[in-house]
Protein backbone atom coordinates (compact mmCIF):
# COMPACT_ATOMS: atom_id res chain seq x y z
CA MET A 1 -13.37 -55.20 -8.16
CA SER A 2 -16.28 -57.49 -7.33
CA TRP A 3 -19.78 -56.84 -8.63
CA ILE A 4 -20.99 -56.37 -5.04
CA ARG A 5 -18.35 -53.74 -4.33
CA ALA A 6 -19.09 -51.95 -7.61
CA VAL A 7 -22.77 -51.67 -6.72
CA ALA A 8 -22.02 -50.61 -3.16
CA LEU A 9 -19.75 -47.85 -4.35
CA LEU A 10 -22.04 -46.66 -7.13
CA CYS A 11 -23.81 -44.09 -4.94
CA VAL A 12 -20.64 -42.99 -3.14
CA SER A 13 -18.37 -42.66 -6.13
CA ALA A 14 -16.92 -39.39 -7.32
CA PHE A 15 -19.33 -39.04 -10.18
CA LEU A 16 -22.97 -39.29 -9.13
CA PHE A 17 -23.29 -35.62 -8.33
CA THR A 18 -27.03 -35.44 -8.92
CA GLY A 19 -28.27 -38.33 -6.81
CA CYS A 20 -27.46 -40.20 -3.62
CA GLY A 21 -27.65 -37.43 -1.06
CA ASP A 22 -29.12 -34.58 -3.08
CA ASP A 23 -32.78 -34.26 -3.90
CA GLY A 24 -32.43 -33.55 -7.57
CA GLY A 25 -31.05 -36.57 -9.33
CA SER A 26 -31.30 -40.17 -10.35
CA ASP A 27 -30.43 -42.99 -8.00
CA GLY A 28 -27.27 -44.60 -9.29
CA GLY A 29 -28.64 -48.00 -8.36
CA THR A 30 -31.02 -47.86 -11.31
CA THR A 31 -28.63 -47.34 -14.20
CA SER A 32 -29.76 -48.25 -17.68
CA ASP A 33 -28.08 -50.44 -20.25
CA ALA A 34 -25.98 -47.89 -22.12
CA ALA A 35 -25.58 -50.11 -25.15
CA THR A 36 -29.28 -49.69 -25.87
CA THR A 37 -29.68 -46.14 -24.55
CA ASP A 38 -29.74 -43.28 -27.01
CA GLY A 39 -28.73 -40.71 -24.40
CA GLY A 40 -30.16 -38.11 -26.70
CA GLY A 41 -30.91 -34.48 -26.30
CA GLY A 42 -34.13 -34.99 -24.40
CA GLY A 43 -36.03 -32.93 -26.93
CA ALA A 44 -33.61 -29.98 -26.95
CA ASP A 45 -32.09 -29.21 -30.32
CA ALA A 46 -28.59 -27.89 -29.70
CA GLY A 47 -28.21 -27.11 -33.36
CA ASP A 48 -30.72 -24.28 -33.04
CA ARG A 49 -28.65 -22.46 -30.42
CA ASP A 50 -25.40 -20.58 -30.50
CA ALA A 51 -22.50 -20.32 -28.07
CA GLY A 52 -23.69 -17.34 -26.12
CA ASP A 53 -24.25 -14.95 -29.06
CA ARG A 54 -20.56 -14.17 -29.13
CA ASP A 55 -18.46 -13.59 -32.22
CA ALA A 56 -15.19 -15.32 -31.45
CA GLY A 57 -13.58 -13.73 -34.45
CA ASP A 58 -13.68 -10.35 -32.75
CA MET A 59 -11.59 -11.48 -29.78
CA ASP A 60 -7.91 -11.76 -29.12
CA ALA A 61 -6.69 -15.33 -29.05
CA GLY A 62 -4.26 -14.47 -26.29
CA GLY A 63 -1.23 -15.81 -28.08
CA ALA A 64 -2.50 -19.39 -28.29
CA ASP A 65 -0.79 -21.30 -31.09
CA ALA A 66 -3.54 -23.21 -32.84
CA GLY A 67 -0.99 -25.20 -34.79
CA THR A 68 0.59 -26.78 -31.72
CA ASP A 69 0.57 -30.56 -31.34
CA ALA A 70 -1.82 -30.99 -34.24
CA GLY A 71 -1.54 -34.72 -34.79
CA GLY A 72 -2.74 -36.25 -38.05
CA GLY A 73 -2.26 -33.16 -40.20
CA PHE A 74 -5.44 -31.45 -38.98
CA ASP A 75 -6.77 -28.61 -41.13
CA ALA A 76 -9.07 -26.34 -39.10
CA GLY A 77 -10.89 -25.32 -42.27
CA ASP A 78 -12.05 -28.88 -42.90
CA VAL A 79 -13.37 -29.78 -39.44
CA CYS A 80 -17.04 -29.44 -40.40
CA ALA A 81 -16.79 -30.58 -44.01
CA ASP A 82 -17.67 -34.16 -43.05
CA LEU A 83 -19.99 -35.09 -40.19
CA THR A 84 -19.78 -38.83 -40.82
CA LEU A 85 -18.47 -40.62 -37.75
CA PRO A 86 -16.21 -43.57 -38.65
CA ALA A 87 -16.75 -47.04 -37.22
CA LEU A 88 -15.28 -47.32 -33.73
CA ASP A 89 -14.48 -49.95 -31.14
CA VAL A 90 -12.57 -50.24 -27.85
CA GLU A 91 -9.62 -52.21 -26.50
CA ASP A 92 -9.17 -52.86 -22.79
CA VAL A 93 -6.16 -51.46 -20.95
CA THR A 94 -5.56 -53.85 -18.07
CA ALA A 95 -3.61 -53.83 -14.82
CA PRO A 96 -2.55 -56.74 -12.59
CA GLY A 97 -5.35 -57.20 -10.09
CA GLY A 98 -7.50 -54.68 -11.92
CA TRP A 99 -7.96 -50.94 -11.48
CA ASP A 100 -9.07 -49.47 -8.16
CA ALA A 101 -11.70 -46.79 -8.85
CA PRO A 102 -9.87 -44.94 -11.66
CA VAL A 103 -11.12 -41.39 -12.17
CA PHE A 104 -8.73 -39.92 -14.73
CA LEU A 105 -6.03 -40.72 -17.28
CA THR A 106 -3.44 -38.34 -18.68
CA HIS A 107 0.13 -38.09 -19.94
CA ALA A 108 3.22 -36.10 -19.03
CA PRO A 109 5.02 -33.79 -21.48
CA GLY A 110 8.11 -35.47 -22.87
CA SER A 111 6.93 -38.97 -21.96
CA SER A 112 5.19 -41.78 -23.82
CA ASP A 113 3.71 -43.16 -20.59
CA LEU A 114 0.10 -42.93 -19.44
CA TYR A 115 -0.82 -42.01 -15.87
CA VAL A 116 -3.98 -43.37 -14.25
CA VAL A 117 -5.44 -41.58 -11.22
CA GLU A 118 -7.25 -43.84 -8.74
CA GLN A 119 -9.66 -42.16 -6.34
CA PRO A 120 -8.32 -43.75 -3.12
CA GLY A 121 -5.03 -41.90 -3.65
CA ARG A 122 -2.75 -43.74 -6.04
CA ILE A 123 -1.39 -42.91 -9.48
CA ARG A 124 -0.22 -45.76 -11.69
CA ARG A 125 2.05 -45.44 -14.69
CA VAL A 126 1.40 -47.44 -17.86
CA ALA A 127 4.49 -47.87 -20.06
CA PRO A 128 4.15 -48.15 -23.86
CA ASP A 129 4.60 -51.93 -23.59
CA GLY A 130 1.63 -52.13 -21.20
CA THR A 131 3.65 -52.61 -18.02
CA VAL A 132 1.86 -51.04 -15.04
CA SER A 133 3.76 -49.68 -12.03
CA GLU A 134 3.12 -47.29 -9.16
CA PHE A 135 4.05 -43.66 -9.76
CA LEU A 136 2.71 -42.18 -6.51
CA ASP A 137 0.82 -43.19 -3.38
CA VAL A 138 -0.74 -40.35 -1.37
CA THR A 139 -3.44 -42.40 0.33
CA SER A 140 -2.10 -41.23 3.71
CA ILE A 141 -3.13 -37.62 3.03
CA VAL A 142 -6.31 -38.21 1.02
CA ASP A 143 -9.81 -38.56 2.46
CA TYR A 144 -11.52 -41.16 0.30
CA GLY A 145 -15.26 -41.73 0.31
CA GLY A 146 -18.33 -40.48 -1.49
CA GLU A 147 -17.23 -37.83 -3.97
CA ARG A 148 -14.00 -37.26 -2.05
CA GLY A 149 -10.55 -38.55 -2.84
CA LEU A 150 -7.74 -38.02 -5.33
CA LEU A 151 -9.64 -36.45 -8.21
CA GLY A 152 -7.25 -34.72 -10.61
CA LEU A 153 -3.68 -34.60 -11.95
CA ALA A 154 -1.91 -32.11 -14.20
CA PHE A 155 1.73 -32.10 -15.26
CA HIS A 156 3.48 -28.76 -15.72
CA PRO A 157 4.15 -27.97 -19.40
CA ASP A 158 7.88 -28.08 -18.58
CA TYR A 159 7.60 -31.28 -16.55
CA ALA A 160 10.34 -32.99 -18.54
CA SER A 161 12.85 -30.47 -17.18
CA ASN A 162 11.36 -29.27 -13.87
CA GLY A 163 9.51 -32.37 -12.61
CA ARG A 164 6.54 -30.35 -11.32
CA PHE A 165 3.02 -31.75 -11.18
CA PHE A 166 -0.21 -30.84 -9.43
CA LEU A 167 -2.90 -32.84 -7.66
CA TYR A 168 -6.52 -32.02 -6.91
CA TYR A 169 -7.61 -33.94 -3.83
CA THR A 170 -9.72 -33.97 -0.69
CA PRO A 171 -7.39 -33.72 2.33
CA ASN A 172 -7.81 -35.83 5.43
CA GLY A 173 -10.26 -34.36 7.91
CA SER A 174 -13.01 -33.95 5.34
CA THR A 175 -16.34 -35.70 5.84
CA SER A 176 -19.56 -36.38 3.99
CA TYR A 177 -21.02 -33.32 5.79
CA GLY A 178 -18.29 -30.90 4.77
CA SER A 179 -14.99 -31.16 2.99
CA HIS A 180 -12.01 -29.24 1.70
CA ASN A 181 -11.11 -28.94 -1.97
CA HIS A 182 -7.38 -28.63 -2.41
CA VAL A 183 -4.87 -28.20 -5.23
CA GLY A 184 -1.25 -28.80 -4.28
CA GLU A 185 2.11 -28.91 -6.05
CA PHE A 186 4.37 -31.97 -6.00
CA ARG A 187 7.70 -32.93 -7.58
CA ARG A 188 9.13 -35.90 -9.41
CA MET A 189 11.42 -38.08 -7.29
CA ASP A 190 13.04 -39.93 -10.20
CA ALA A 191 12.20 -40.81 -13.79
CA THR A 192 9.37 -43.16 -12.83
CA HIS A 193 8.18 -42.01 -9.39
CA GLY A 194 6.67 -38.93 -7.80
CA ASP A 195 7.54 -37.62 -4.34
CA ARG A 196 4.56 -37.82 -1.97
CA THR A 197 5.67 -34.70 -0.07
CA GLU A 198 3.61 -31.67 -1.08
CA VAL A 199 5.79 -28.70 -2.04
CA ARG A 200 3.16 -26.00 -1.58
CA SER A 201 -0.55 -25.31 -1.54
CA ILE A 202 -2.03 -23.61 -4.59
CA VAL A 203 -5.73 -23.41 -3.62
CA THR A 204 -7.76 -24.63 -0.66
CA ILE A 205 -11.46 -23.91 -0.19
CA ASP A 206 -13.90 -25.22 2.40
CA ASP A 207 -16.90 -27.00 0.91
CA PRO A 208 -20.02 -26.79 3.09
CA GLU A 209 -21.11 -30.25 1.91
CA GLY A 210 -19.20 -33.38 1.03
CA ASN A 211 -20.26 -33.39 -2.62
CA HIS A 212 -19.97 -31.21 -5.74
CA ASN A 213 -16.21 -31.08 -5.25
CA GLY A 214 -15.18 -30.48 -8.84
CA GLY A 215 -11.85 -32.20 -9.33
CA MET A 216 -10.49 -31.26 -12.75
CA ILE A 217 -7.18 -29.45 -13.28
CA ALA A 218 -5.51 -28.92 -16.65
CA PHE A 219 -3.00 -26.59 -18.25
CA GLY A 220 -4.33 -24.52 -21.11
CA GLY A 221 -2.46 -23.52 -24.24
CA ASP A 222 -1.59 -20.25 -22.48
CA GLY A 223 0.50 -22.14 -19.90
CA TYR A 224 -1.87 -21.39 -17.01
CA LEU A 225 -3.45 -23.99 -14.73
CA TYR A 226 -7.25 -24.18 -14.86
CA ALA A 227 -9.08 -25.70 -11.86
CA GLY A 228 -12.78 -26.54 -11.58
CA PHE A 229 -14.73 -26.25 -8.32
CA GLY A 230 -18.30 -27.34 -7.64
CA ASP A 231 -20.91 -25.09 -6.06
CA GLY A 232 -20.43 -26.39 -2.52
CA GLY A 233 -22.98 -29.18 -2.64
CA GLY A 234 -26.49 -29.70 -1.43
CA ALA A 235 -29.54 -29.47 -3.64
CA GLY A 236 -30.10 -26.31 -5.65
CA ASP A 237 -26.85 -24.51 -4.69
CA ALA A 238 -28.26 -24.05 -1.21
CA HIS A 239 -25.58 -21.93 0.46
CA GLY A 240 -25.49 -18.16 0.52
CA SER A 241 -28.26 -15.68 -0.22
CA TYR A 242 -28.24 -16.56 -3.92
CA GLY A 243 -26.03 -19.62 -4.00
CA ASN A 244 -22.32 -19.84 -4.75
CA GLY A 245 -22.30 -20.35 -8.51
CA LEU A 246 -23.29 -16.75 -9.31
CA ASN A 247 -21.34 -15.16 -6.45
CA THR A 248 -18.06 -13.92 -7.93
CA ASP A 249 -16.59 -13.29 -4.48
CA ILE A 250 -16.54 -17.06 -3.85
CA ILE A 251 -14.58 -19.59 -5.91
CA LEU A 252 -17.13 -22.39 -5.51
CA GLY A 253 -19.03 -23.07 -8.73
CA LYS A 254 -16.18 -21.66 -10.82
CA ILE A 255 -13.25 -22.43 -13.07
CA LEU A 256 -10.10 -20.67 -11.91
CA ARG A 257 -7.15 -19.64 -14.08
CA LEU A 258 -3.92 -19.78 -12.10
CA ASP A 259 -0.32 -18.75 -12.74
CA VAL A 260 1.55 -21.41 -10.79
CA ASP A 261 4.87 -19.84 -11.79
CA ASN A 262 4.02 -16.63 -9.93
CA GLU A 263 2.68 -16.57 -6.36
CA ALA A 264 1.56 -12.93 -6.51
CA GLY A 265 -2.16 -12.40 -5.92
CA MET A 266 -2.78 -15.98 -4.78
CA PHE A 267 -1.60 -17.23 -8.19
CA ALA A 268 -4.23 -15.24 -10.14
CA ALA A 269 -3.23 -15.23 -13.81
CA ALA A 270 -2.71 -11.94 -15.61
CA GLY A 271 -5.70 -10.86 -17.67
CA ASN A 272 -8.33 -12.69 -15.64
CA PRO A 273 -11.76 -11.03 -15.96
CA PHE A 274 -11.98 -9.88 -12.33
CA ALA A 275 -8.37 -8.77 -12.00
CA GLY A 276 -9.54 -5.16 -11.75
CA GLY A 277 -12.31 -5.86 -9.23
CA GLY A 278 -15.84 -7.17 -9.10
CA GLY A 279 -14.87 -10.62 -7.90
CA ASP A 280 -12.07 -12.98 -6.94
CA ALA A 281 -9.16 -12.32 -9.29
CA ARG A 282 -8.55 -16.04 -9.79
CA ILE A 283 -11.94 -16.66 -11.43
CA TRP A 284 -12.05 -17.37 -15.15
CA ALA A 285 -15.66 -18.60 -15.57
CA TYR A 286 -18.62 -18.91 -13.22
CA GLY A 287 -22.24 -20.01 -12.90
CA LEU A 288 -21.28 -23.70 -12.78
CA ARG A 289 -22.81 -26.44 -10.68
CA ASN A 290 -20.11 -29.09 -10.79
CA PRO A 291 -17.64 -28.97 -13.70
CA TRP A 292 -16.37 -32.48 -12.98
CA ARG A 293 -14.45 -32.89 -16.24
CA PHE A 294 -13.35 -30.26 -18.75
CA SER A 295 -10.68 -30.30 -21.44
CA PHE A 296 -8.84 -28.20 -23.98
CA ASP A 297 -8.70 -29.08 -27.65
CA ARG A 298 -4.95 -29.55 -28.12
CA VAL A 299 -5.11 -27.96 -31.59
CA THR A 300 -7.49 -25.01 -31.23
CA HIS A 301 -7.22 -24.63 -27.42
CA ASP A 302 -11.01 -24.28 -27.19
CA LEU A 303 -12.43 -25.27 -23.80
CA TYR A 304 -15.16 -27.92 -23.38
CA ILE A 305 -16.89 -28.25 -19.99
CA GLY A 306 -19.11 -31.06 -18.77
CA ASP A 307 -21.25 -29.48 -16.03
CA VAL A 308 -23.28 -31.92 -13.95
CA GLY A 309 -26.94 -30.94 -13.64
CA GLN A 310 -29.43 -30.87 -10.80
CA GLY A 311 -32.58 -32.88 -11.52
CA THR A 312 -33.45 -32.37 -15.17
CA TRP A 313 -30.59 -31.45 -17.54
CA GLU A 314 -26.95 -32.37 -18.08
CA GLU A 315 -24.94 -29.96 -20.20
CA ILE A 316 -21.80 -29.43 -22.25
CA ASP A 317 -20.47 -25.87 -22.29
CA PHE A 318 -18.04 -24.46 -24.83
CA GLN A 319 -15.61 -21.57 -24.66
CA PRO A 320 -13.52 -20.61 -27.71
CA ALA A 321 -9.81 -20.05 -27.23
CA SER A 322 -10.38 -16.43 -28.24
CA SER A 323 -12.51 -15.78 -25.16
CA PRO A 324 -11.29 -13.14 -22.66
CA GLY A 325 -12.99 -15.12 -19.88
CA GLY A 326 -15.81 -14.10 -17.60
CA GLU A 327 -18.47 -16.40 -19.09
CA ASN A 328 -21.51 -16.89 -16.86
CA TYR A 329 -22.92 -20.36 -17.45
CA GLY A 330 -26.03 -19.52 -15.48
CA TRP A 331 -26.33 -21.87 -12.50
CA ARG A 332 -28.44 -21.55 -10.29
CA ALA A 333 -30.62 -19.25 -12.37
CA TYR A 334 -30.54 -21.78 -15.22
CA GLU A 335 -30.16 -25.52 -15.55
CA GLY A 336 -29.29 -26.21 -19.15
CA TYR A 337 -31.38 -23.84 -21.28
CA GLU A 338 -34.24 -23.70 -18.79
CA VAL A 339 -34.86 -21.34 -15.89
CA PHE A 340 -34.16 -23.14 -12.62
CA ARG A 341 -34.77 -20.26 -10.21
CA ALA A 342 -36.58 -17.25 -11.63
CA SER A 343 -35.52 -14.97 -8.77
CA GLU A 344 -31.88 -15.24 -9.89
CA VAL A 345 -32.34 -14.65 -13.64
CA SER A 346 -31.63 -10.93 -13.25
CA ARG A 347 -28.13 -11.83 -12.08
CA VAL A 348 -27.37 -13.42 -15.47
CA THR A 349 -27.20 -10.59 -17.98
CA ASP A 350 -25.32 -12.60 -20.61
CA HIS A 351 -26.06 -16.30 -20.28
CA ALA A 352 -23.40 -18.45 -21.96
CA GLU A 353 -25.76 -21.24 -22.96
CA PRO A 354 -24.60 -24.83 -23.34
CA ILE A 355 -23.92 -26.19 -26.80
CA THR A 356 -25.89 -29.32 -25.98
CA VAL A 357 -27.96 -30.82 -23.19
CA TYR A 358 -29.65 -34.12 -22.45
CA SER A 359 -32.37 -34.96 -19.97
CA HIS A 360 -32.34 -37.28 -16.99
CA SER A 361 -34.33 -39.78 -18.98
CA SER A 362 -30.96 -40.55 -20.61
CA GLY A 363 -28.60 -40.32 -17.64
CA CYS A 364 -27.89 -38.32 -14.51
CA SER A 365 -24.24 -37.22 -14.38
CA VAL A 366 -22.42 -35.94 -17.46
CA THR A 367 -18.78 -36.88 -17.98
CA GLY A 368 -16.97 -34.40 -20.19
CA GLY A 369 -14.39 -35.78 -22.59
CA TYR A 370 -11.93 -34.71 -25.29
CA VAL A 371 -11.67 -33.75 -28.93
CA TYR A 372 -9.90 -36.45 -30.93
CA ARG A 373 -6.56 -35.26 -32.35
CA GLY A 374 -4.80 -38.56 -32.85
CA SER A 375 -3.76 -40.08 -36.17
CA ALA A 376 -4.67 -43.76 -35.76
CA ILE A 377 -8.35 -43.43 -36.74
CA ALA A 378 -9.07 -41.91 -40.13
CA GLY A 379 -11.96 -39.46 -40.24
CA LEU A 380 -12.15 -38.90 -36.49
CA GLN A 381 -10.35 -35.55 -36.32
CA GLY A 382 -12.35 -32.86 -34.53
CA TRP A 383 -14.97 -35.10 -32.93
CA TYR A 384 -15.65 -34.39 -29.25
CA PHE A 385 -16.71 -37.31 -27.04
CA PHE A 386 -18.62 -37.23 -23.78
CA SER A 387 -20.63 -39.70 -21.72
CA ASP A 388 -22.73 -40.18 -18.59
CA TYR A 389 -21.71 -41.97 -15.42
CA CYS A 390 -25.16 -43.40 -14.72
CA SER A 391 -26.16 -44.67 -18.16
CA GLY A 392 -22.74 -45.06 -19.79
CA ALA A 393 -24.22 -43.61 -22.99
CA THR A 394 -21.37 -42.05 -24.98
CA ARG A 395 -22.04 -39.39 -27.60
CA ALA A 396 -19.99 -37.44 -30.12
CA LEU A 397 -20.30 -34.02 -31.74
CA LYS A 398 -18.32 -31.39 -33.57
CA VAL A 399 -18.38 -27.66 -32.87
CA CYS A 400 -19.00 -25.66 -36.04
CA ASP A 401 -19.23 -21.87 -35.83
CA GLY A 402 -19.73 -22.09 -32.08
CA ALA A 403 -22.61 -24.59 -32.22
CA ALA A 404 -22.86 -28.35 -31.88
CA ALA A 405 -23.13 -30.25 -35.16
CA GLY A 406 -23.57 -33.89 -36.07
CA GLU A 407 -24.34 -34.98 -32.51
CA GLN A 408 -25.00 -38.71 -32.29
CA ALA A 409 -24.94 -41.69 -29.97
CA VAL A 410 -21.92 -44.00 -30.16
CA PRO A 411 -23.14 -47.43 -28.97
CA ALA A 412 -19.74 -49.05 -29.60
CA LEU A 413 -18.19 -46.78 -26.96
CA SER A 414 -21.06 -47.03 -24.47
CA GLY A 415 -21.50 -49.12 -21.35
CA GLY A 416 -20.39 -49.13 -17.74
CA ASN A 417 -20.03 -46.25 -15.32
CA VAL A 418 -17.94 -43.77 -17.31
CA SER A 419 -16.08 -41.57 -14.84
CA SER A 420 -13.75 -39.77 -17.21
CA PHE A 421 -11.95 -39.72 -20.53
CA GLY A 422 -8.22 -39.46 -21.06
CA GLU A 423 -5.85 -38.31 -23.78
CA GLY A 424 -2.53 -39.94 -24.56
CA PRO A 425 0.60 -38.13 -25.75
CA ASP A 426 -0.26 -39.13 -29.33
CA GLY A 427 -3.77 -37.66 -29.13
CA GLU A 428 -5.45 -41.06 -28.90
CA LEU A 429 -8.39 -41.19 -26.49
CA TYR A 430 -9.35 -43.46 -23.60
CA ILE A 431 -12.59 -44.09 -21.73
CA VAL A 432 -12.18 -44.40 -17.97
CA GLY A 433 -14.78 -46.26 -15.92
CA PHE A 434 -15.10 -47.06 -12.26
CA ASN A 435 -13.38 -50.40 -12.83
CA PHE A 436 -12.10 -50.28 -16.42
CA ILE A 437 -10.01 -48.35 -18.94
CA ARG A 438 -10.66 -48.68 -22.67
CA ARG A 439 -8.74 -47.29 -25.62
CA ILE A 440 -10.85 -45.98 -28.50
CA VAL A 441 -9.84 -47.69 -31.75
CA GLY A 442 -11.17 -47.98 -35.27
CA GLY A 443 -13.99 -50.44 -35.87
């Protein structure tokens, strides 16, 4: 991708949710040099706050097996014993002709391959020897532009035997003035290719604007598919009498928990917090502005959410695996820890506060990442990485007793427009940028 094209696409990419068409953010054309940017907490001390005043030990873990896929002999009791981050570096993962706006990287159960999602509508497969080939091309059904396009990919836990996978994309017919957010099911065609014919629709929701489209889908340790939806776009969650994020009758501004093996109740998973009424039965968490990237710790199954802010704060939210769901992350009453709209505060009776925030002096669009569970880098177990699309400033932290600990900048992993992170089958982590992919390695 040429430098000119990269700059031209900066304000129309899938990641600048706070600027370029919304009155509350930074202009992506004025990004800072992430290698020299601290990207710090903007004066907020996450260590002084807890994860929503909730005692996770009193809750049912829902059958999640914390010992699954541990990688590296992880001992949960030792995660906070050492907050020294080891030396780190990156190695480029290249493709012939370069990558075309990659937005995500993942792996399929039972496979050693990596899968790279490109926003225009292609998925490329990277074999262990580095060979890159096309897995799927759905450009004919995807509307690409601005924050629209092919945004997410999740393989069914039994993909090795059933060949099922799911895409989050913007269907054709969407525009910058209104779009559709869609999750659909697809099938494998052969060992190395997907079939472009959609098997069935899982979720479709009209978005009144063309931005804040969410885009993340991932299977949790409970076997259910989680899908993140933005608040519908526009500045300040402008639609509805009190916005969409706090309205539990609307799935915009939410994370859904879906049983894709059971069509009953529009795929609502059993045990969801509004299954008995009071909101859409598919909702798992609400009060979100644009949860562009979230992830599950493959060992503990805790949920980490990067929620893109409005004009002041970017935040990382945390939900322990023991949670019964129903967390209210506060938007549009709160942005980060601060009140955004006082008239809505009464609607947030139990604010699940973020575990960390940073101000727009350090970036403008948070990119949630992953907890490291690989074995190649000694001393890195349990560290969670996240970054910012505008500044490229990557940071790391651990969660200890529900609060962020040891948070620090990681200059060696910073730089470029970081659109996502990815996790390989071995637990090793990757940084995905608008025109690059980098593997995190020891320094």
